Tab-separated table of C-alpha atoms in Angstrom:
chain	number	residue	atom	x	y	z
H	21	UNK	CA	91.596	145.003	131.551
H	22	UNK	CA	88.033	145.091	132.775
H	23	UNK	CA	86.409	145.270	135.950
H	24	UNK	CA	85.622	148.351	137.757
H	25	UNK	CA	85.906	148.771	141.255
H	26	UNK	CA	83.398	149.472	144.019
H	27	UNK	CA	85.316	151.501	146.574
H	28	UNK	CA	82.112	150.857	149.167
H	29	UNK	CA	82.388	146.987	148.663
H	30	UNK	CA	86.336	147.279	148.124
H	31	UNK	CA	87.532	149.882	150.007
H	32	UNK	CA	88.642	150.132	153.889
H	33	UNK	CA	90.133	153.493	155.916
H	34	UNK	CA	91.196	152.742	159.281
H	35	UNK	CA	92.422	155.179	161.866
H	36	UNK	CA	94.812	154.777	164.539
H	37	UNK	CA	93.921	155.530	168.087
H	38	UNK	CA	96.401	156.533	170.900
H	39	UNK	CA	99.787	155.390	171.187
H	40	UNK	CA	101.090	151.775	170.165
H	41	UNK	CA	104.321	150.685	169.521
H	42	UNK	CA	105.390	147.643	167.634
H	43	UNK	CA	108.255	145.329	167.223
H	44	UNK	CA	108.363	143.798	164.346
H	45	UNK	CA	104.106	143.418	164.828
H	46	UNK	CA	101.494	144.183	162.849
H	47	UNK	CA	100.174	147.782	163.341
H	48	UNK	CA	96.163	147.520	165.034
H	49	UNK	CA	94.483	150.556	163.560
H	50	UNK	CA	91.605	150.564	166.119
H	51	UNK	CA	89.167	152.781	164.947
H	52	UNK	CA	86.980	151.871	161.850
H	53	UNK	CA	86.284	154.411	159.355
H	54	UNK	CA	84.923	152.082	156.773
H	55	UNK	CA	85.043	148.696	155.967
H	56	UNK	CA	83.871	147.177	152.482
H	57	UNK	CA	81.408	144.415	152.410
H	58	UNK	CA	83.409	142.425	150.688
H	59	UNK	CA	86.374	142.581	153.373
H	60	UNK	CA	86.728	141.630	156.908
H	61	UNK	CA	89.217	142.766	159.520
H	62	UNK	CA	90.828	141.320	162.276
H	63	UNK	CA	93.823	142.489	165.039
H	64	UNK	CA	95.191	145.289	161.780
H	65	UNK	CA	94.941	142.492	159.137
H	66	UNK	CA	92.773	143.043	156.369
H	67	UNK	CA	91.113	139.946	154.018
H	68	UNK	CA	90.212	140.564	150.890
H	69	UNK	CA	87.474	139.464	149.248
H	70	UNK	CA	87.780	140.401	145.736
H	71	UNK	CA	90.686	139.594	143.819
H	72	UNK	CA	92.556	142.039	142.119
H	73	UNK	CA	94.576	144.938	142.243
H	74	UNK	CA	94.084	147.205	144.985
H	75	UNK	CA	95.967	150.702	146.511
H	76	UNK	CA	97.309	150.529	149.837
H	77	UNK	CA	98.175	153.868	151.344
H	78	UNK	CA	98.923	154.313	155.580
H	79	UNK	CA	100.641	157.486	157.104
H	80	UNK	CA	101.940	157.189	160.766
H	81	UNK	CA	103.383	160.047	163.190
H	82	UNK	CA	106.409	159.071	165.467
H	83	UNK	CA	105.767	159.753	169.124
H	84	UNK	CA	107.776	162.678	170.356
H	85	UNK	CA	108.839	160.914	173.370
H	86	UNK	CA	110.643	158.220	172.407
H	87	UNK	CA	114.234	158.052	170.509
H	88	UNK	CA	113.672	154.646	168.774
H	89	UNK	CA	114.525	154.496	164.542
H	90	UNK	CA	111.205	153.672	162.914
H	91	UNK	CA	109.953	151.473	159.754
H	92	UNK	CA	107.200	149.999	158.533
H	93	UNK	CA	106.011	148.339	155.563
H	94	UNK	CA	103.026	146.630	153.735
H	95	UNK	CA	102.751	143.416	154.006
H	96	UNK	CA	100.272	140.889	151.436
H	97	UNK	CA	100.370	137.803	153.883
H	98	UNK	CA	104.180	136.800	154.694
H	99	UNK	CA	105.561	138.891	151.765
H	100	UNK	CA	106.808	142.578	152.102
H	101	UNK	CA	105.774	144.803	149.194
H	102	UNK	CA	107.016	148.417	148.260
H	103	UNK	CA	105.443	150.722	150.272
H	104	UNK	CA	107.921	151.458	153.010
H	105	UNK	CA	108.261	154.353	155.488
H	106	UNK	CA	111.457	154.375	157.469
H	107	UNK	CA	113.635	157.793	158.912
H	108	UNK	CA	116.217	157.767	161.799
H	109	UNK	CA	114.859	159.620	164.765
H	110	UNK	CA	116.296	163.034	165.405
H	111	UNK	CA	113.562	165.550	165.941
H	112	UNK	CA	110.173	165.178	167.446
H	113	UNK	CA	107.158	165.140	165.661
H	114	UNK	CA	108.420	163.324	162.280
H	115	UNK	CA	105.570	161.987	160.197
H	116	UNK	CA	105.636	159.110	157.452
H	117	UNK	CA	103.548	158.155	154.389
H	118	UNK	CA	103.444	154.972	152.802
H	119	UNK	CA	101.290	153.244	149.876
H	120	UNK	CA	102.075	150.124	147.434
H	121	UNK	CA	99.896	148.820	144.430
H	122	UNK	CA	99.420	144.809	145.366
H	123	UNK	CA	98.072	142.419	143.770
H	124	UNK	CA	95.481	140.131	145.348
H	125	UNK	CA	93.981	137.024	144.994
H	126	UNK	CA	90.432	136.425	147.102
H	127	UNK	CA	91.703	135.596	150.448
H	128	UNK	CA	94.900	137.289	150.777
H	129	UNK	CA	96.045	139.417	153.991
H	130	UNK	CA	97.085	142.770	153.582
H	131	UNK	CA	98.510	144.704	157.042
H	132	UNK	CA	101.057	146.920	157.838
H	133	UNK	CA	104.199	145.650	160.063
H	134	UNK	CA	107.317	146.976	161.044
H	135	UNK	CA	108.984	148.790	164.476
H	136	UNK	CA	108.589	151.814	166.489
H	137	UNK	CA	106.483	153.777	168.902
H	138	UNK	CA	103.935	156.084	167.146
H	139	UNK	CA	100.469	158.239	167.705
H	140	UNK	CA	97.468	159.236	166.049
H	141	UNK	CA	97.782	162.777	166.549
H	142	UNK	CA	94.256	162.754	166.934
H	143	UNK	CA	91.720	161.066	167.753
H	144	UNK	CA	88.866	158.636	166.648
H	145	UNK	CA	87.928	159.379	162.903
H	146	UNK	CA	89.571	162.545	162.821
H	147	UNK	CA	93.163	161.065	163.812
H	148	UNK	CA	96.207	161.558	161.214
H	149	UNK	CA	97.309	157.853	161.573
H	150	UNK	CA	95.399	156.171	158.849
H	151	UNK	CA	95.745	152.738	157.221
H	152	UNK	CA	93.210	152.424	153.742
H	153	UNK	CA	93.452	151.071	150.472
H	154	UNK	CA	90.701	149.988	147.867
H	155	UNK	CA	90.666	147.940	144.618
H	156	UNK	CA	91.439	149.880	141.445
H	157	UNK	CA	90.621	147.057	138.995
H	158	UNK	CA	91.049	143.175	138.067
H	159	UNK	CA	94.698	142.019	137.325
């Protein structure tokens, strides 16, 4: 054990503006609610700075006008963790949420990938499409 965490060093909460749809893509979450100072973003993709174990959480709305099946997933670099949203469209306004405890070294990537056509319901730092995780402690 050991090792606190420092959610405003640690920590990021990203929104998602508009409509985007993805095909097996990660998800850009385009609106920055906060972003550590140990972490940078880029394109969705979060690097961590700070090794150890952090919780990833994102919730996503389907768009009501389209009839495509949905998933997605975290991802820590090129390997899919728990964490996964997925439902077979047959109603409008279905809504998803996802998180997964990862473990990171300094470095890694953590984003969210997968298929579908969704919305923020919202908008700016107020919309329901959010993508955030922090570190909880060391591993």
């Amino acid at each position: 054990g050991g090792g606190g965490s420092d959610v405003d060093a640690d920590g990021w909460t990203r929104r998602l503006a508009g409509v985007v749809e993805v095909s097996d893509a990660t998800v850009d979450f385009a609106t920055s609610v906060h972003l550590g100072s140990n972490l940078s973003e880029s394109a969705g993709t979060i690097t961590i700075g700070t090794a150890g174990w952090y919780l990833v959480m994102f919730r996503m709305h389907h768009y009501s006008n389209d009839s495509n099946d949905v998933q997605l997933n975290v991802y820590n670099g090129a390997t899919q963790q728990t964490g996964t949203i997925e439902w077979d469209v047959n109603a409008d306004d279905q809504a998803g949420t996802g998180f997964a405890l990862v473990d990171c070294s300094a470095s890694d990537t953590i984003h969210i990938k997968g298929y579908g056509k969704f919305e923020g319901r919202g908008s700016g730092t107020l919309s329901e499409g959010y993508f955030s995780g922090f570190r909880i402690g060391d591993t």
